[in-house]
Coordinates of C-alpha atoms and ligand atoms in Angstrom, one line a residue:
X1 CA 192.9 94.5 151.8
X2 CA 190.7 97.0 150.1
X3 CA 192.5 97.3 146.8
X4 CA 191.6 100.3 144.7
X5 CA 192.4 98.7 141.3
X6 CA 190.4 95.6 142.2
X7 CA 187.6 97.9 143.3
X8 CA 187.5 99.8 140.0
X9 CA 187.6 96.6 138.1
X10 CA 184.8 95.1 140.1
X11 CA 182.8 98.2 139.4
X12 CA 183.4 98.0 135.7
X13 CA 182.5 94.3 135.7
X14 CA 179.3 94.9 137.7
X15 CA 178.3 97.7 135.4
X16 CA 178.8 95.5 132.4
X17 CA 176.8 92.7 133.9
X18 CA 174.0 95.1 134.8
X19 CA 173.9 96.2 131.2
X20 CA 173.7 92.6 130.1
X21 CA 170.8 92.2 132.6
X22 CA 172.5 89.6 134.7
X23 CA 172.3 91.1 138.2
X24 CA 168.7 91.1 139.3
X25 CA 169.0 90.0 142.9
X26 CA 172.7 90.6 143.3
X27 CA 173.6 94.2 143.9
X28 CA 177.2 93.8 143.1
X29 CA 177.7 97.4 142.1
X30 CA 180.8 98.6 144.0
X31 CA 180.1 101.6 146.1
X32 CA 181.9 104.8 145.5
X33 CA 185.3 104.1 147.1
X34 CA 185.9 107.5 148.6
X35 CA 182.5 107.7 150.2
X36 CA 183.0 104.1 151.5
X37 CA 186.4 104.9 152.9
X38 CA 185.3 108.0 154.7
X39 CA 182.1 106.4 156.1
X40 CA 184.1 103.4 157.2
X41 CA 186.8 105.4 158.9
X42 CA 184.2 107.4 160.8
X43 CA 182.4 104.2 161.9
X44 CA 185.6 102.6 162.9
X45 CA 186.5 105.4 165.2
X46 CA 183.2 105.3 166.9
X47 CA 183.4 101.5 167.2
X48 CA 186.8 101.8 168.8
X49 CA 185.5 104.3 171.4
X50 CA 182.5 102.1 172.4
X51 CA 184.6 99.1 173.7
X52 CA 181.7 97.1 175.1
X53 CA 178.8 95.6 173.4
X54 CA 175.9 93.1 174.0
X55 CA 175.7 90.0 171.8
X56 CA 172.3 88.2 171.7
X57 CA 171.8 84.7 170.3
X58 CA 168.1 84.1 170.0
X59 CA 166.3 81.6 167.8
X60 CA 164.3 78.4 167.6
X61 CA 167.1 76.5 169.4
X62 CA 165.8 78.1 172.7
X63 CA 162.9 75.7 172.6
X64 CA 164.9 72.5 173.0
X65 CA 167.3 74.6 175.1
X66 CA 170.0 71.9 175.2
X67 CA 167.8 68.8 175.4
X68 CA 166.5 66.7 172.5
X69 CA 164.0 63.9 173.0
X70 CA 164.7 63.8 176.7
X71 CA 168.5 63.6 176.2
X72 CA 171.0 66.2 177.3
X73 CA 173.0 67.5 174.3
X74 CA 176.6 68.6 175.0
X75 CA 178.0 71.7 173.4
X76 CA 176.7 75.1 172.4
X77 CA 172.9 75.3 172.4
X78 CA 172.4 76.9 169.0
X79 CA 174.2 73.9 167.4
X80 CA 171.6 71.3 168.6
X81 CA 170.1 70.8 165.1
X82 CA 173.6 69.9 163.8
X83 CA 174.7 67.8 166.7
X84 CA 171.6 65.7 166.7
X85 CA 171.3 65.7 162.9
X86 CA 167.7 66.8 163.3
X87 CA 165.9 66.6 159.9
X88 CA 165.2 70.1 158.6
X89 CA 161.4 69.5 158.3
X90 CA 161.3 68.3 161.9
X91 CA 163.3 71.2 163.3
X92 CA 161.2 73.6 161.3
X93 CA 158.2 72.4 163.4
X94 CA 159.7 74.2 166.3
X95 CA 158.5 77.4 164.7
X96 CA 154.9 76.5 165.4
X97 CA 155.7 76.6 169.1
X98 CA 157.7 79.8 169.1
X99 CA 155.8 82.5 170.8
X100 CA 157.9 84.9 172.8
X101 CA 155.1 86.9 174.4
X102 CA 157.4 88.3 177.1
X103 CA 159.7 89.9 174.6
X104 CA 160.1 93.6 175.1
X105 CA 162.7 95.4 173.0
X106 CA 162.8 98.4 175.4
X107 CA 163.8 96.1 178.3
X108 CA 166.7 94.5 176.3
X109 CA 168.0 97.9 175.2
X110 CA 167.7 99.1 178.8
X111 CA 169.6 96.1 180.0
X112 CA 172.4 96.9 177.5
X113 CA 172.4 100.5 178.8
X114 CA 172.4 99.4 182.4
X115 CA 175.4 97.2 181.7
X116 CA 177.3 100.2 180.2
X117 CA 177.3 98.6 176.8
X118 CA 177.4 101.0 173.8
X119 CA 176.3 98.6 171.0
X120 CA 174.2 95.5 170.4
X121 CA 174.5 92.7 167.9
X122 CA 171.6 90.2 167.5
X123 CA 171.2 87.1 165.4
X124 CA 169.0 87.9 162.4
X125 CA 169.6 84.4 161.1
X126 CA 171.8 81.8 162.6
X127 CA 173.1 78.5 161.1
X128 CA 169.7 76.9 161.5
X129 CA 168.5 79.2 158.7
X130 CA 165.5 80.7 160.6
X131 CA 165.1 84.4 160.1
X132 CA 164.2 86.2 163.4
X133 CA 162.8 89.2 161.6
X134 CA 160.0 89.5 159.0
X135 CA 161.7 88.4 155.8
X136 CA 160.0 88.5 152.4
X137 CA 162.9 86.5 150.8
X138 CA 162.1 83.4 152.9
X139 CA 158.9 82.2 154.5
X140 CA 161.0 80.5 157.2
X141 CA 160.8 83.5 159.5
X142 CA 159.3 84.7 162.8
X143 CA 156.5 86.7 161.2
X144 CA 155.3 84.1 158.7
X145 CA 156.1 80.8 160.5
X146 CA 155.3 81.4 164.2
X147 CA 152.2 82.1 166.3
X148 CA 154.0 85.2 167.5
X149 CA 153.7 86.7 163.9
X150 CA 155.4 89.9 164.8
X151 CA 158.9 91.3 163.9
X152 CA 160.8 91.8 167.2
X153 CA 163.7 93.4 165.4
X154 CA 161.6 96.4 164.5
X155 CA 160.9 97.0 168.2
X156 CA 164.5 96.2 169.3
X157 CA 166.3 98.4 166.7
X158 CA 163.9 101.3 167.5
X159 CA 164.5 100.9 171.3
X160 CA 168.3 100.9 170.7
X161 CA 168.1 104.0 168.6
X162 CA 166.1 105.8 171.3
X163 CA 168.5 104.7 174.0
X164 CA 171.6 105.7 172.0
X165 CA 172.8 102.1 171.6
X166 CA 174.3 101.3 168.2
X167 CA 172.6 98.4 166.5
X168 CA 174.0 95.6 164.4
X169 CA 172.9 92.2 163.0
X170 CA 174.6 88.8 163.1
X171 CA 174.0 86.9 159.9
X172 CA 175.2 83.4 159.0
X173 CA 176.1 83.8 155.4
X174 CA 177.4 80.4 154.4
X175 CA 176.2 77.8 156.9
X176 CA 172.4 77.2 156.6
X177 CA 171.1 73.9 157.7
X178 CA 167.6 74.6 156.4
X179 CA 168.7 74.9 152.7
X180 CA 169.9 72.3 150.3
X181 CA 172.4 74.8 148.9
X182 CA 173.5 76.2 152.2
X183 CA 176.5 74.7 153.9
X184 CA 176.4 72.2 156.8
X185 CA 173.3 69.9 156.5
X186 CA 174.5 66.8 154.8
X187 CA 172.0 64.5 156.6
X188 CA 169.1 65.9 154.6
X189 CA 171.0 67.1 151.6
X190 CA 173.9 64.8 150.8
X191 CA 174.2 66.1 147.2
X192 CA 176.8 68.6 146.2
X193 CA 175.5 72.1 146.9
X194 CA 175.6 75.2 144.7
X195 CA 176.6 78.1 147.0
X196 CA 175.8 80.7 144.3
X197 CA 172.2 79.5 144.1
X198 CA 171.9 79.8 147.9
X199 CA 173.5 83.3 147.9
X200 CA 171.2 84.6 145.2
X201 CA 168.1 83.0 146.5
X202 CA 168.5 83.8 150.2
X203 CA 171.6 85.6 151.4
X204 CA 171.7 88.6 149.1
X205 CA 168.0 89.3 149.4
X206 CA 168.0 88.9 153.2
X207 CA 171.2 91.0 153.7
X208 CA 169.5 93.7 151.6
X209 CA 166.4 93.4 153.9
X210 CA 168.3 93.7 157.2
X211 CA 170.2 96.7 155.8
X212 CA 167.1 98.4 154.6
X213 CA 164.5 97.9 157.3
X214 CA 166.1 98.6 160.7
X215 CA 167.7 102.0 160.5
X216 CA 171.5 102.5 160.3
X217 CA 173.4 99.4 161.3
X218 CA 176.7 100.0 163.0
X219 CA 177.9 96.6 161.9
X220 CA 177.0 93.3 160.3
X221 CA 178.5 90.3 162.0
X222 CA 179.0 87.5 159.4
X223 CA 180.0 84.1 160.8
X224 CA 181.9 80.9 159.9
X225 CA 183.2 81.8 156.4
X226 CA 183.4 78.5 154.7
X227 CA 183.7 77.8 151.1
X228 CA 182.5 81.1 149.6
X229 CA 184.9 82.3 146.9
X230 CA 186.6 85.7 147.0
X231 CA 184.3 87.0 144.3
X232 CA 181.2 85.9 146.3
X233 CA 182.6 87.5 149.5
X234 CA 183.4 90.7 147.6
X235 CA 179.8 90.8 146.2
X236 CA 178.5 90.5 149.7
X237 CA 180.8 93.2 150.9
X238 CA 179.8 95.5 148.1
X239 CA 176.1 94.9 148.7
X240 CA 176.6 96.0 152.3
X241 CA 178.7 99.0 151.5
X242 CA 176.5 100.2 148.7
X243 CA 173.5 100.2 151.0
X244 CA 175.2 101.5 154.1
X245 CA 178.8 102.5 153.6
X246 CA 179.2 103.2 157.4
X247 CA 178.1 99.6 158.3
X248 CA 181.2 97.9 159.5
X249 CA 182.0 94.3 158.4
X250 CA 183.7 91.8 160.6
X251 CA 186.5 89.4 159.7
X252 CA 184.2 86.3 159.6
X253 CA 183.1 87.5 156.2
X254 CA 186.2 85.7 155.0
X255 CA 189.0 86.4 152.4
X256 CA 190.3 89.4 154.4
X257 CA 187.5 91.6 153.2
X258 CA 186.7 93.0 156.6
X259 CA 186.9 96.4 158.4
X260 CA 187.7 94.9 161.8
X261 CA 188.7 91.5 163.1
X262 CA 187.3 88.9 165.5
X263 CA 189.4 86.8 167.8
X264 CA 188.2 83.2 168.5
X265 CA 185.4 83.0 171.1
X266 CA 186.6 84.0 174.6
X267 CA 190.1 84.3 173.1
X268 CA 192.1 87.3 174.3
X269 CA 195.5 88.1 172.9
X270 CA 198.3 87.7 175.5
X271 CA 199.7 91.3 174.8
X272 CA 198.7 94.6 173.2
X273 CA 197.7 93.7 169.7
X274 CA 197.7 96.5 167.1
X275 CA 199.4 95.0 164.1
X276 CA 196.3 94.2 162.2
X277 CA 193.8 97.0 163.0
X278 CA 190.8 96.9 165.3
X279 CA 189.6 93.6 166.9
X280 CA 186.8 92.3 169.1
X281 CA 186.5 89.4 171.5
X282 CA 183.1 87.6 171.3
X283 CA 182.5 85.9 174.6
X284 CA 179.9 84.0 176.6
X285 CA 178.6 84.4 180.2
X286 CA 178.4 80.7 180.6
X287 CA 179.3 77.9 178.1
X288 CA 176.7 78.5 175.4
X289 CA 175.5 81.3 173.1
X290 CA 171.9 80.2 172.6
X291 CA 169.9 79.5 175.8
X292 CA 170.5 76.1 177.4
X293 CA 168.3 75.4 180.5
X294 CA 171.0 73.4 182.3
X295 CA 173.9 75.7 181.7
X296 CA 174.5 77.6 185.0
X297 CA 178.2 77.7 184.7
X298 CA 178.2 81.5 185.0
X299 CA 181.5 83.5 185.0
X300 CA 181.8 85.7 187.9
X301 CA 181.7 89.5 187.6
X302 CA 185.3 89.9 188.9
X303 CA 186.6 87.8 185.9
X304 CA 184.4 89.6 183.4
X305 CA 185.3 93.1 184.6
X306 CA 188.9 92.1 184.7
X307 CA 188.6 90.7 181.1
X308 CA 187.0 94.0 180.0
X309 CA 190.1 95.9 181.4
X310 CA 192.4 93.3 179.9
X311 CA 190.9 93.5 176.5
X312 CA 190.6 97.2 176.3
X313 CA 194.2 97.6 177.6
X314 CA 195.3 95.4 174.6
X315 CA 193.3 97.4 172.0
X316 CA 190.1 95.3 171.7
X317 CA 186.4 95.5 172.1
X318 CA 184.4 93.1 174.3
X319 CA 181.2 91.6 172.9
X320 CA 179.5 89.8 175.7
X321 CA 176.6 87.4 175.0
X322 CA 173.2 86.7 176.5
X323 CA 170.9 83.9 175.5
X324 CA 167.2 84.9 176.1
X325 CA 164.6 82.1 176.5
X326 CA 161.9 81.0 174.1
X327 CA 159.6 83.4 175.9
X328 CA 161.9 86.4 175.3
X329 CA 163.2 86.6 178.9
X330 CA 166.8 87.2 179.7
X331 CA 167.9 84.7 182.4
X332 CA 168.0 86.5 185.8
X333 CA 171.6 85.4 186.4
X334 CA 172.8 87.1 183.2
X335 CA 170.9 90.3 184.0
X336 CA 172.5 90.5 187.5
X337 CA 176.0 89.9 186.1
X338 CA 175.5 92.6 183.4
X339 CA 174.1 95.1 185.9
X340 CA 177.1 94.5 188.2
X341 CA 179.5 95.3 185.4
X342 CA 177.3 98.4 184.6
X343 CA 177.7 99.6 188.2
X344 CA 181.5 99.3 187.9
X345 CA 181.4 101.2 184.6
X346 CA 179.4 104.0 186.1
X347 CA 182.3 104.7 188.3
X348 CA 185.2 103.5 186.2
X349 CA 183.9 104.1 182.6
X350 CA 186.3 107.0 182.2
X351 CA 189.2 104.4 182.1
X352 CA 187.4 102.3 179.4
X353 CA 185.4 104.3 176.9
X354 CA 187.4 106.2 174.3
X355 CA 190.7 105.1 175.8
X356 CA 193.8 103.9 174.0
X357 CA 195.7 100.7 174.7
X358 CA 198.5 100.2 177.2
X359 CA 201.9 101.7 176.4
X360 CA 203.5 98.9 178.4
X361 CA 203.7 95.2 177.7
X362 CA 202.1 93.0 180.4
X363 CA 204.4 91.0 182.7
X364 CA 201.9 89.6 185.2
X365 CA 198.3 89.8 186.3
X366 CA 198.6 92.6 188.8
X367 CA 197.4 95.5 186.6
X368 CA 196.5 96.6 183.1
X369 CA 196.7 100.1 181.6
X370 CA 194.7 102.4 179.4
X371 CA 195.4 105.9 178.3
X372 CA 193.8 109.3 177.4
X373 CA 195.6 112.6 176.8
X374 CA 197.6 113.4 179.9
X375 CA 196.1 110.4 181.7
X376 CA 197.2 106.9 182.5
X377 CA 194.7 104.5 184.1
X378 CA 196.0 101.6 186.1
X379 CA 193.4 98.8 186.4
X380 CA 194.3 96.7 189.4
X381 CA 193.2 93.2 188.7
X382 CA 194.9 91.5 191.6
X383 CA 195.5 93.7 194.7
X384 CA 199.2 93.8 195.6
X385 CA 198.7 94.9 199.3
X386 CA 200.2 98.2 200.6
X387 CA 202.8 98.8 197.8
X388 CA 202.5 98.9 194.1
X389 CA 205.7 99.4 192.1
X390 CA 205.4 100.8 188.6
X391 CA 208.5 100.5 186.5
X392 CA 209.2 102.0 183.1
X393 CA 207.1 105.2 183.2
X394 CA 209.3 108.2 182.3
X395 CA 206.6 110.9 182.2
X396 CA 206.2 112.9 185.3
X397 CA 203.1 112.0 187.4
X398 CA 201.5 115.2 188.8
X399 CA 198.7 113.5 190.7
X400 CA 197.4 110.0 191.4
X401 CA 193.9 109.2 192.7
X402 CA 191.3 106.4 192.9
X403 CA 188.7 106.8 190.2
X404 CA 186.1 105.7 192.8
X405 CA 185.8 108.5 195.3
X406 CA 188.8 110.5 194.0
X407 CA 190.9 109.8 197.1
X408 CA 194.5 110.7 196.4
X409 CA 197.1 107.9 196.2
X410 CA 200.5 108.9 197.7
X411 CA 203.5 107.9 195.7
X412 CA 207.2 108.4 195.6
X413 CA 210.2 107.7 193.5
X414 CA 212.0 104.5 194.2
X415 CA 215.0 104.5 191.9
X416 CA 213.7 104.4 188.4
X417 CA 210.3 103.2 189.5
X418 CA 207.3 104.8 191.2
X419 CA 206.0 103.3 194.4
X420 CA 202.3 103.9 195.3
X421 CA 201.1 103.5 198.8
X422 CA 197.8 101.7 198.8
X423 CA 195.2 100.5 201.4
X424 CA 195.8 97.0 202.6
X425 CA 192.6 95.7 200.9
X426 CA 191.3 96.4 197.5
X427 CA 188.7 99.2 197.7
X428 CA 186.8 97.4 194.8
X429 CA 186.6 93.6 195.0
X430 CA 186.4 93.5 191.2
X431 CA 188.9 95.9 189.7
X432 CA 190.2 99.2 191.3
X433 CA 191.3 101.9 188.9
X434 CA 194.0 104.4 189.8
X435 CA 194.2 107.5 187.6
X436 CA 197.5 109.1 187.0
X437 CA 197.7 112.7 185.7
X438 CA 200.8 113.1 183.5
X439 CA 202.8 116.1 182.5
X440 CA 203.0 114.6 179.0
X441 CA 200.0 114.2 176.7
X442 CA 201.3 110.7 175.7
X443 CA 203.0 108.7 178.4
X444 CA 206.8 108.2 177.8
X445 CA 207.8 104.6 178.5
X446 CA 211.4 103.5 179.0
X447 CA 213.1 101.2 176.6
X448 CA 212.4 97.6 177.5
X449 CA 209.0 98.2 178.9
X450 CA 207.1 99.2 175.8
X451 CA 204.1 97.3 174.5
X452 CA 205.9 95.9 171.5
X453 CA 209.0 94.9 173.4
X454 CA 208.8 91.4 175.0
X455 CA 211.0 90.6 177.9
X456 CA 213.3 87.6 177.4
X457 CA 211.4 85.8 180.1
X458 CA 207.6 86.0 179.9
X459 CA 204.9 84.5 182.1
X460 CA 201.7 83.3 180.5
X461 CA 199.3 83.2 183.4
X462 CA 196.3 80.8 183.5
X463 CA 194.0 83.9 184.0
X464 CA 195.1 85.2 180.5
X465 CA 194.2 81.9 178.8
X466 CA 191.0 80.8 177.4
X467 CA 189.6 78.1 179.6
X468 CA 188.2 75.4 177.3
X469 CA 185.7 72.9 178.6
X470 CA 182.9 72.9 181.1
X471 CA 184.9 71.7 184.1
X472 CA 187.8 74.2 184.2
X473 CA 187.5 77.1 186.5
X474 CA 189.8 79.9 187.6
X475 CA 190.4 80.3 191.3
X476 CA 191.7 83.7 192.4
X477 CA 192.8 82.6 195.8
X478 CA 195.4 80.2 194.4
X479 CA 195.6 82.1 191.1
X480 CA 195.3 78.9 189.2
X481 CA 193.1 77.1 186.8
X482 CA 191.6 74.0 188.4
X483 CA 189.5 71.1 187.2
X484 CA 191.9 69.6 184.7
X485 CA 190.0 66.4 184.4
X486 CA 186.9 64.8 183.1
X487 CA 188.1 64.9 179.5
X488 CA 186.0 62.1 178.2
X489 CA 184.0 63.9 175.6
X490 CA 186.0 66.8 174.5
X491 CA 189.3 68.5 175.0
X492 CA 189.5 70.6 178.1
X493 CA 192.5 72.8 178.6
X494 CA 194.1 76.2 178.5
X495 CA 194.8 78.1 175.3
X496 CA 196.9 81.3 175.0
X497 CA 196.8 83.5 171.9
X498 CA 200.1 85.2 171.1
X499 CA 198.8 87.2 168.1
X500 CA 202.2 88.0 166.6
X501 CA 203.8 89.0 169.9
X502 CA 206.2 86.1 170.0
X503 CA 208.8 84.8 167.6
X504 CA 211.4 82.3 168.7
X505 CA 212.3 79.1 170.4
X506 CA 211.6 79.0 174.1
X507 CA 212.5 77.0 177.2
X508 CA 209.4 76.4 179.2
X509 CA 208.7 76.1 182.9
X510 CA 205.3 75.3 184.3
X511 CA 204.0 76.4 187.8
X512 CA 201.4 74.0 189.1
X513 CA 200.3 71.9 192.1
X514 CA 199.0 68.4 192.3
X515 CA 198.2 66.1 195.2
X516 CA 200.5 63.1 195.6
X517 CA 197.7 60.6 195.4
X518 CA 196.5 61.6 192.0
X519 CA 199.7 62.5 190.1
X520 CA 200.8 60.6 187.0
X521 CA 198.8 61.7 184.0
X522 CA 200.6 63.0 181.0
X523 CA 200.2 66.6 179.8
X524 CA 201.1 68.2 176.5
X525 CA 202.0 71.7 175.5
X526 CA 201.6 72.6 171.8
X527 CA 202.1 75.7 169.8
X528 CA 200.7 75.9 166.3
X529 CA 198.0 77.1 164.0
X530 CA 194.4 75.9 164.2
X531 CA 194.3 72.1 163.5
X532 CA 198.0 72.3 162.8
X533 CA 199.1 68.8 161.6
X534 CA 202.6 69.6 162.8
X535 CA 202.7 71.8 165.9
X536 CA 205.6 72.3 168.2
X537 CA 205.2 69.9 171.2
X538 CA 206.5 69.4 174.7
X539 CA 205.2 66.4 176.7
X540 CA 205.3 66.2 180.4
X541 CA 204.0 64.2 183.4
X542 CA 202.0 65.6 186.2
X543 CA 204.3 65.0 189.2
X544 CA 203.5 64.8 192.9
X545 CA 204.0 68.2 194.4
X546 CA 202.4 67.4 197.8
X547 CA 199.6 69.9 196.9
X548 CA 202.1 72.8 196.9
X549 CA 202.8 75.0 193.9
X550 CA 206.1 74.2 192.3
X551 CA 207.9 75.5 189.2
X552 CA 209.3 72.7 187.0
X553 CA 211.4 73.1 183.9
X554 CA 210.2 71.0 181.0
X555 CA 212.3 68.9 178.7
X556 CA 212.3 70.2 175.2
X557 CA 211.7 73.6 173.6
X558 CA 208.6 75.3 172.2
X559 CA 208.7 77.2 168.9
X560 CA 206.3 80.1 168.6
X561 CA 206.2 81.9 165.3
X562 CA 204.3 85.1 164.5
X563 CA 201.7 82.9 162.6
X564 CA 201.3 80.7 165.7
X565 CA 197.6 80.9 166.7
X566 CA 197.5 79.1 170.0
X567 CA 199.7 77.8 172.7
X568 CA 197.7 74.9 174.3
X569 CA 198.0 73.0 177.5
X570 CA 196.0 69.9 178.1
X571 CA 196.1 66.4 179.5
X572 CA 196.9 63.6 177.0
X573 CA 196.6 59.9 176.7
X574 CA 194.2 57.5 178.4
X575 CA 194.6 58.5 182.0
X576 CA 193.4 62.1 182.3
X577 CA 192.5 61.9 185.9
X578 CA 195.2 64.2 187.6
X579 CA 193.4 67.3 188.8
X580 CA 196.4 69.6 188.6
X581 CA 196.1 73.3 189.3
X582 CA 198.0 75.5 186.8
X583 CA 199.2 79.0 187.7
X584 CA 201.3 79.8 184.6
X585 CA 203.8 78.7 182.1
X586 CA 207.0 80.7 181.7
X587 CA 208.7 81.1 178.3
X588 CA 212.4 82.0 178.2
X589 CA 213.9 82.8 174.9
X590 CA 216.5 80.3 174.1
X591 CA 219.7 81.1 172.2
X592 CA 219.7 77.9 170.1
Ligands
JFZ601 C1 180.4 80.7 165.7 C2 179.0 80.0 165.7 O1 179.2 78.8 165.1 C3 178.5 79.9 167.1 O2 177.2 79.3 167.0 C4 178.3 81.3 167.7 O3 177.4 82.0 166.9 C5 179.6 82.0 167.7 C6 179.6 83.4 168.1 O4 180.3 82.0 166.4 O5 181.3 79.9 166.4 C7 182.6 80.2 166.2 C8 183.2 80.7 165.1 C9 184.5 80.9 165.0 C10 185.4 80.6 166.1 C11 184.8 80.2 167.2 C12 183.4 79.9 167.3 N1 186.7 80.9 166.0 O6 187.2 81.4 164.9 O7 187.5 80.6 166.9

C-alpha cells in the first residue's frame, strides 16, 4: 500500500515540479517516509485503543430537514439537494437563513465525553460543497455566507482538546454539488468536468486550511472516492501527511492509500476481521446522518451497546452519528441514547477501551469476547438463564466476576467446557460483562474454536445483519427481524458482510415465521460484490408456518468467496407483502 519506491519517486517528481514552478497550490511534496511511518503507527495505536467515536453531520441541509417545498423527501437528509436536483444557486440561498445561535462547542464535547466517546469527527464540508468553517479558499462558508458569521469549528476543536477528545474532520473530496468541476451535480453542470481544476481550486487549499487551523487532527475522513486518479489521491495523501504526519486517513480516500478502513454504513463483519488492518463502522442512530425532522426511528440502547461489544470483539471501532439541528441543538432523543451508552461504559469500559478482539469465532448471539493481558471479558448480549457454557478455552480461569458490582460468578468444569452459574435474569438489561482472570497472559483457545476457524455449519443471525430500509426492526423477544414489507420505493432487507471469513459453496437453511394468511411472496438470497452483475442466487417462497418459527432447507447452493462483499436477503417480485420474521440463515459447507 505505502510503497517506498513509489514514495521516493513521487518525492523526486514533486521536487522537480517545484523547481519548475508548477506547484503553487498543490503541496505534493512527499513527507519524510520515516517520520510519516512512525507518526502514523503511533496514531494508529491510539486510534485502536479509543474504540468509540462521535460522528457529526451538520450543514445547510438541516434547514429543509428532509422536506422540500412542502414535500417529504425519502432517504438520508444531507442528500436532499441531490435527490431533488435543487439548483446550486437556490440551495445556496439556505446559507442566508443559517444561524445556529444555540450552538455551543463545549456542550457537544461534553456530550461525547458523557457518552464515553474518545474521538469526534465532524463534517467540514459535505457533498453540498458548503464549508462549515471559516474558509479563505471559498466564500461559500459559514463565516462569509451566513448571518451567524462565526467559525463553530474553532470553538468545537478547542472544547475537544480541553476535554481530551481527539478531533477529526470529514471532508468530501470528490463530490461537490456546488462546483462545476466537482462530481455529482449534472443538473446545473452537464458539461464534462475537470477534477484537477476542482482539486487545485478548492480541495487542496481547503484541506490545507482544516489541517492548519484546528490543532492536531487525529484523522481526516474523506468520503465517496469517485473518479480521482491514483496520482490525485496520492497528492491529497501527501498533502495531509506533510502537514500532519500523525493525522490518520480513512479508506474512502480511494486507491488503497489509507491508514485504516471503513466498512459500509451500519455494516458489521460477521466474524473477527483482522486481515486488512484496522477498521471502523460508521453508523446512524436513526435512518439519516444529517438532521431530518420526521425521522424518529431511533435504535434502542440495547442494540447499540450490543453493537459496540460486537464491533470491538471483532477488531473494529464504532463511529456513531448525531445530526444537530439548524439551531445547533442535538436532538433530545439522541442525547438520551448517548448518555445511556455512556453510563454503561462507565461501568464496563474496562472491557472495551484498549482491548483486543475475540480469540474465538462467533457461533451465536449469546456472547462476544474481548481481551487484555490475563483477562477475558464475556459480553453477554442475550442472557442464557442460569447456565452459560463456554467451550474451547484452554487457559486456566482463576476467577470470574461481574464487571458491574464485582460479584463473583461461580463456575465449574463440565468436560472440556466451563459452566458458569448465573442469576436467572440479566443483571444489566443491555449487556452484562463477566470478567475472567486467566493464568495465561494470552488466552489459549482449542483447535476448532479459534477466531480464524469457521465451523462447517455457521448461523448468520438477523441481529448480526445490517437492516436496510426504514420498516425493518429487530425484535429481541423473538430474536428476529420483522417488517419485511413495504418495499415500494427502495430495497428493504438484511445484509451480512463476510469480510473474507467464508470461502466455499454452501447449503442454506432459513429460520423464519410467517402467518398463514399472508404467505406466498418470493424471497431471494444473493452473495456477491456491490452491484454484482452476476451474484450467486437462491430463490425461495415465503411459506405458511402458522406463525411459528420453522427451519427450511432451500433448494440450491450459495457460493461465498473471500471477495464476496454481501450476503443479502430480500423479498423479490411484484408481491412483497409477506411480513415474515427472520431469525437466521444457516450455511453448511457443501462437499460439491
Ligand atoms: C457517505 C455519504 O454519501 C453520506 O452522506 C454520509 O456522509 C455517509 C457517512 O457517507 O455515504 C456512504 C458512503 C459509502 C458507503 C455507504 C454510505 N459504503 O461504502 O457502503
